[in-house]
Amino acid sequence: MSQDLFKKISTTIRKERLYADVDLMREDIMKRFGIGRHRLNDLLTAYADGMSFPQFINAIRMEEAYELLTYHPEMTIADVAREVGFTAPNLREQFKRCYGVTPAEYRAGLQQDHD
């Protein structure tokens, strides 16, 4: 049952693009699903590798940013950042931490692969 609830929360965050809201707070999710802080934390511990709520949301944002940078070259990096709920500098910092390169370096690598 707990795993089903976690899947429902995770799926809703992704499908409804809740992660794109820069102001998304854990309270928004708690209210939406009628659960308390401890319950949400327990779900994240059990099913999201122990990530905190901000880490979980940022992980989703990184996945989405990666997809957009890869498959939507027409989008600027600032557009990608806005689309996933980051500022451009924040996306740069988080992307580098997650993937070891900046979004611009990642895009440049994609271009080289196609040349």
XYZ file of N, CA, C and O in Angstrom:
460
model
N 0.824 -1.202 0.000
C 0.000 0.000 0.000
C 0.866 1.262 0.000
O 0.607 2.196 -0.739
N 1.897 1.268 0.822
C 2.789 2.421 0.864
C 3.460 2.655 -0.483
O 3.560 3.782 -0.949
N 3.905 1.551 -1.099
C 4.566 1.685 -2.392
C 3.594 2.230 -3.439
O 3.975 3.045 -4.270
N 2.349 1.800 -3.378
C 1.336 2.309 -4.307
C 1.131 3.812 -4.113
O 1.002 4.553 -5.095
N 1.100 4.247 -2.872
C 0.944 5.676 -2.591
C 2.140 6.454 -3.122
O 1.973 7.496 -3.754
N 3.339 5.923 -2.897
C 4.529 6.604 -3.410
C 4.475 6.702 -4.933
O 4.760 7.749 -5.509
N 4.104 5.608 -5.591
C 4.010 5.614 -7.064
C 2.986 6.646 -7.529
O 3.214 7.347 -8.518
N 1.881 6.726 -6.815
C 0.843 7.695 -7.176
C 1.381 9.125 -7.042
O 1.166 9.966 -7.923
N 2.074 9.395 -5.962
C 2.648 10.732 -5.752
C 3.672 11.040 -6.839
O 3.629 12.094 -7.479
N 4.589 10.109 -7.069
C 5.638 10.305 -8.068
C 5.055 10.507 -9.464
O 5.455 11.413 -10.199
N 4.078 9.679 -9.824
C 3.442 9.777 -11.137
C 2.717 11.113 -11.296
O 2.810 11.755 -12.350
N 2.024 11.535 -10.264
C 1.303 12.814 -10.316
C 2.276 13.974 -10.488
O 2.039 14.874 -11.307
N 3.363 13.959 -9.740
C 4.368 15.028 -9.850
C 4.894 15.110 -11.275
O 5.064 16.199 -11.824
N 5.121 13.960 -11.891
C 5.662 13.927 -13.254
C 4.597 14.275 -14.302
O 4.817 15.147 -15.142
N 3.462 13.582 -14.265
C 2.439 13.772 -15.298
C 1.846 15.178 -15.285
O 1.568 15.744 -16.342
N 1.619 15.697 -14.089
C 1.035 17.038 -13.996
C 2.109 18.122 -13.969
O 1.788 19.298 -13.813
N 3.351 17.705 -14.109
C 4.488 18.621 -14.157
C 4.541 19.549 -12.933
O 4.865 20.714 -13.033
N 4.217 19.017 -11.778
C 4.249 19.810 -10.543
C 5.666 20.291 -10.257
O 5.862 21.358 -9.679
N 6.664 19.499 -10.670
C 8.065 19.856 -10.464
C 8.439 21.169 -11.150
O 9.403 21.828 -10.778
N 7.688 21.572 -12.162
C 8.005 22.790 -12.913
C 7.691 24.060 -12.123
O 8.139 25.140 -12.495
N 6.955 23.919 -11.039
C 6.633 25.064 -10.184
C 7.819 25.333 -9.258
O 8.118 24.532 -8.380
N 8.482 26.454 -9.473
C 9.645 26.829 -8.662
C 9.276 26.865 -7.181
O 10.103 26.577 -6.317
N 8.049 27.203 -6.891
C 7.600 27.353 -5.509
C 6.974 26.081 -4.923
O 6.357 26.144 -3.864
N 7.130 24.946 -5.603
C 6.560 23.708 -5.093
C 7.140 23.396 -3.712
O 8.350 23.401 -3.523
N 6.254 23.147 -2.773
C 6.670 22.856 -1.403
C 6.160 21.469 -1.007
O 5.136 21.021 -1.521
N 6.847 20.847 -0.073
C 6.411 19.545 0.422
C 4.985 19.637 0.952
O 4.219 18.703 0.836
N 4.629 20.811 1.516
C 3.282 21.004 2.052
C 2.227 20.865 0.963
O 1.120 20.407 1.226
N 2.567 21.288 -0.260
C 1.638 21.156 -1.382
C 1.312 19.683 -1.631
O 0.157 19.318 -1.874
N 2.325 18.858 -1.576
C 2.145 17.421 -1.812
C 1.421 16.791 -0.626
O 0.513 15.965 -0.808
N 1.797 17.177 0.583
C 1.144 16.639 1.781
C -0.353 16.932 1.755
O -1.175 16.050 1.997
N -0.695 18.158 1.413
C -2.101 18.575 1.361
C -2.839 17.825 0.254
O -3.941 17.317 0.455
N -2.223 17.747 -0.900
C -2.843 17.106 -2.057
C -3.182 15.645 -1.781
O -4.217 15.136 -2.210
N -2.283 14.945 -1.054
C -2.475 13.520 -0.825
C -2.948 13.193 0.588
O -3.078 12.029 0.942
N -3.217 14.233 1.371
C -3.761 14.036 2.704
C -2.836 13.266 3.636
O -3.292 12.404 4.389
N -1.550 13.550 3.541
C -0.576 12.868 4.399
C 0.240 13.896 5.169
O 0.326 15.057 4.779
N 0.849 13.455 6.249
C 1.677 14.320 7.068
C 3.141 14.282 6.645
O 3.544 13.451 5.827
N 3.916 15.160 7.230
C 5.347 15.283 6.923
C 6.077 13.955 7.163
O 6.880 13.527 6.327
N 5.803 13.318 8.291
C 6.504 12.073 8.618
C 6.171 10.968 7.620
O 7.044 10.194 7.225
N 4.918 10.915 7.213
C 4.502 9.902 6.222
C 5.216 10.128 4.896
O 5.720 9.180 4.283
N 5.267 11.384 4.455
C 5.964 11.702 3.207
C 7.444 11.339 3.334
O 8.009 10.716 2.432
N 8.059 11.714 4.440
C 9.474 11.387 4.645
C 9.707 9.879 4.659
O 10.691 9.388 4.096
N 8.791 9.148 5.300
C 8.909 7.687 5.331
C 8.813 7.094 3.926
O 9.550 6.161 3.583
N 7.920 7.619 3.107
C 7.774 7.141 1.730
C 9.047 7.409 0.924
O 9.510 6.544 0.180
N 9.608 8.600 1.088
C 10.838 8.949 0.369
C 11.999 8.068 0.831
O 12.791 7.595 0.013
N 12.076 7.834 2.129
C 13.135 6.971 2.663
C 13.025 5.570 2.083
O 14.019 4.976 1.658
N 11.822 5.052 2.039
C 11.605 3.675 1.591
C 11.714 3.491 0.084
O 12.245 2.483 -0.382
N 11.222 4.459 -0.685
C 11.076 4.237 -2.128
C 11.839 5.217 -3.020
O 11.799 5.087 -4.234
N 12.522 6.183 -2.431
C 13.295 7.147 -3.235
C 14.733 7.211 -2.725
O 15.339 8.271 -2.646
N 15.242 6.045 -2.362
C 16.636 5.942 -1.903
C 16.974 6.895 -0.771
O 18.090 7.415 -0.706
N 15.998 7.176 0.074
C 16.265 8.023 1.233
C 16.427 9.493 0.933
O 16.895 10.258 1.781
N 16.058 9.902 -0.275
C 16.182 11.319 -0.632
C 15.234 12.165 0.202
O 14.152 11.716 0.577
N 15.638 13.411 0.428
C 14.731 14.383 1.027
C 13.760 14.836 -0.058
O 13.968 14.558 -1.250
N 12.716 15.557 0.334
C 11.766 16.043 -0.661
C 12.448 16.928 -1.714
O 12.267 16.699 -2.912
N 13.266 17.923 -1.298
C 13.932 18.736 -2.324
C 14.842 17.912 -3.240
O 14.892 18.159 -4.452
N 15.533 16.943 -2.693
C 16.396 16.090 -3.519
C 15.565 15.291 -4.520
O 15.957 15.134 -5.682
N 14.436 14.786 -4.075
C 13.555 14.011 -4.940
C 13.039 14.865 -6.094
O 13.088 14.455 -7.264
N 12.570 16.065 -5.779
C 12.072 16.968 -6.825
C 13.200 17.352 -7.779
O 13.028 17.360 -8.998
N 14.378 17.644 -7.243
C 15.515 18.005 -8.097
C 15.924 16.840 -8.994
O 16.311 17.057 -10.145
N 15.825 15.611 -8.496
C 16.148 14.448 -9.325
C 15.193 14.358 -10.515
O 15.619 14.093 -11.647
N 13.924 14.594 -10.259
C 12.943 14.594 -11.353
C 13.261 15.731 -12.319
O 13.252 15.544 -13.540
N 13.562 16.901 -11.795
C 13.913 18.044 -12.648
C 15.128 17.732 -13.516
O 15.166 18.089 -14.691
N 16.110 17.047 -12.939
C 17.320 16.697 -13.699
C 16.992 15.720 -14.822
O 17.485 15.877 -15.941
N 16.163 14.734 -14.542
C 15.755 13.787 -15.586
C 15.071 14.533 -16.732
O 15.347 14.283 -17.908
N 14.172 15.429 -16.369
C 13.431 16.176 -17.392
C 14.361 17.115 -18.169
O 14.254 17.229 -19.389
N 15.254 17.779 -17.460
C 16.204 18.685 -18.124
C 17.076 17.902 -19.101
O 17.313 18.351 -20.230
N 17.539 16.748 -18.684
C 18.369 15.895 -19.541
C 17.621 15.546 -20.822
O 18.167 15.650 -21.925
N 16.364 15.142 -20.669
C 15.540 14.794 -21.839
C 15.365 15.998 -22.767
O 15.500 15.875 -23.984
N 15.046 17.141 -22.184
C 14.824 18.339 -23.002
C 16.105 18.775 -23.711
O 16.072 19.140 -24.891
N 17.216 18.749 -22.998
C 18.493 19.132 -23.616
C 18.866 18.164 -24.735
O 19.431 18.575 -25.753
N 18.537 16.911 -24.556
C 18.886 15.888 -25.541
C 17.996 15.947 -26.777
O 18.483 15.910 -27.903
N 16.697 16.060 -26.555
C 15.753 15.891 -27.658
C 15.099 17.175 -28.161
O 14.307 17.125 -29.103
N 15.424 18.295 -27.543
C 14.847 19.572 -27.984
C 15.937 20.634 -28.138
O 15.989 21.601 -27.377
N 16.786 20.468 -29.156
C 17.880 21.419 -29.358
C 17.396 22.835 -29.681
O 18.150 23.797 -29.528
N 16.134 22.949 -30.073
C 15.588 24.282 -30.363
C 15.369 25.093 -29.085
O 15.250 26.328 -29.138
N 15.326 24.448 -27.961
C 15.117 25.154 -26.688
C 16.447 25.693 -26.164
O 17.453 24.991 -26.194
N 16.418 26.913 -25.680
C 17.625 27.453 -25.056
C 17.782 26.814 -23.672
O 16.824 26.252 -23.121
N 18.956 26.950 -23.118
C 19.191 26.407 -21.778
C 18.308 27.135 -20.765
O 17.756 26.517 -19.851
N 18.120 28.427 -20.956
C 17.222 29.188 -20.065
C 15.785 28.670 -20.185
O 15.077 28.571 -19.180
N 15.357 28.329 -21.402
C 14.017 27.755 -21.603
C 13.886 26.420 -20.880
O 12.872 26.159 -20.233
N 14.902 25.593 -20.995
C 14.892 24.290 -20.322
C 14.797 24.500 -18.812
O 13.998 23.852 -18.136
N 15.593 25.420 -18.301
C 15.587 25.702 -16.860
C 14.180 26.085 -16.402
O 13.661 25.534 -15.427
N 13.566 27.021 -17.116
C 12.211 27.461 -16.761
C 11.217 26.303 -16.836
O 10.346 26.155 -15.983
N 11.360 25.492 -17.837
C 10.439 24.376 -18.073
C 10.460 23.352 -16.932
O 9.454 22.711 -16.653
N 11.605 23.226 -16.281
C 11.726 22.218 -15.213
C 11.715 22.821 -13.815
O 11.869 22.103 -12.833
N 11.536 24.134 -13.697
C 11.392 24.746 -12.382
C 12.677 25.259 -11.764
O 12.770 25.385 -10.549
N 13.668 25.539 -12.607
C 14.938 26.090 -12.137
C 15.188 27.450 -12.755
O 14.633 27.768 -13.809
N 16.083 28.215 -12.145
C 16.679 29.362 -12.829
C 17.835 28.794 -13.655
O 18.320 27.681 -13.372
N 18.316 29.529 -14.645
C 19.425 29.040 -15.471
C 20.681 28.752 -14.635
O 21.299 27.690 -14.796
N 21.075 29.666 -13.711
C 22.267 29.361 -12.902
C 22.074 28.125 -12.019
O 22.995 27.325 -11.840
N 20.863 27.949 -11.498
C 20.591 26.797 -10.654
C 20.640 25.506 -11.472
O 21.175 24.495 -11.020
N 20.086 25.550 -12.685
C 20.153 24.384 -13.565
C 21.609 24.034 -13.847
O 21.999 22.871 -13.780
N 22.405 25.046 -14.141
C 23.826 24.823 -14.441
C 24.500 24.102 -13.275
O 25.193 23.095 -13.460
N 24.293 24.611 -12.081
C 24.915 24.040 -10.882
C 24.432 22.604 -10.627
O 25.234 21.701 -10.398
N 23.117 22.408 -10.676
C 22.547 21.083 -10.393
C 22.930 20.066 -11.467
O 23.225 18.911 -11.167
N 22.923 20.494 -12.730
C 23.243 19.592 -13.834
C 24.693 19.148 -13.738
O 25.008 17.973 -13.896
N 25.575 20.099 -13.439
C 27.000 19.768 -13.301
C 27.200 18.794 -12.140
O 27.967 17.834 -12.248
N 26.518 19.033 -11.036
C 26.626 18.147 -9.875
C 26.120 16.744 -10.226
O 26.702 15.738 -9.832
N 25.056 16.676 -10.986
C 24.418 15.396 -11.307
C 25.149 14.631 -12.419
O 25.355 13.431 -12.315
N 25.540 15.337 -13.478
C 26.082 14.681 -14.670
C 27.555 14.965 -14.936
O 28.126 14.419 -15.877
N 28.163 15.860 -14.155
C 29.592 16.117 -14.307
C 29.957 17.128 -15.378
O 31.142 17.413 -15.582
N 28.957 17.649 -16.081
C 29.167 18.686 -17.094
C 28.042 19.706 -16.984
O 26.979 19.402 -16.459
N 28.281 20.898 -17.496
C 27.214 21.903 -17.524
C 26.258 21.569 -18.665
O 26.615 20.805 -19.579
N 25.063 22.148 -18.647
C 24.147 21.916 -19.778
C 24.768 22.311 -21.124
O 24.598 21.599 -22.120
N 25.505 23.418 -21.141
C 26.141 23.860 -22.390
C 27.204 22.855 -22.845
O 27.306 22.543 -24.040
N 27.991 22.340 -21.917
C 29.002 21.334 -22.262
C 28.332 20.054 -22.757
O 28.803 19.429 -23.717
N 27.238 19.680 -22.126
C 26.497 18.497 -22.557
C 25.998 18.670 -23.987
O 26.180 17.791 -24.833
N 25.410 19.835 -24.243
C 24.899 20.114 -25.597
C 26.029 20.117 -26.622
O 25.867 19.596 -27.722
N 27.162 20.705 -26.263
C 28.317 20.731 -27.174
C 28.768 19.307 -27.492
O 29.111 18.996 -28.647
N 28.733 18.435 -26.499
C 29.089 17.022 -26.721
C 28.122 16.338 -27.657
O 28.526 15.517 -28.477
N 26.859 16.678 -27.552
C 25.869 16.108 -28.466
C 26.140 16.539 -29.902
O 26.023 15.750 -30.831
N 26.486 17.810 -30.061
C 26.782 18.338 -31.402
C 27.975 17.619 -32.019
O 27.962 17.277 -33.185
N 29.016 17.373 -31.199
C 30.204 16.692 -31.703
C 29.880 15.270 -32.132
O 30.421 14.781 -33.110
N 28.983 14.625 -31.394
C 28.606 13.263 -31.743
C 27.927 13.192 -33.110
O 27.990 12.181 -33.783
N 27.236 14.272 -33.481
C 26.500 14.298 -34.756
C 27.352 14.799 -35.910
O 26.959 14.664 -37.054
N 28.467 15.420 -35.618
C 29.327 15.959 -36.686
C 30.217 14.889 -37.302
O 30.420 13.845 -36.823
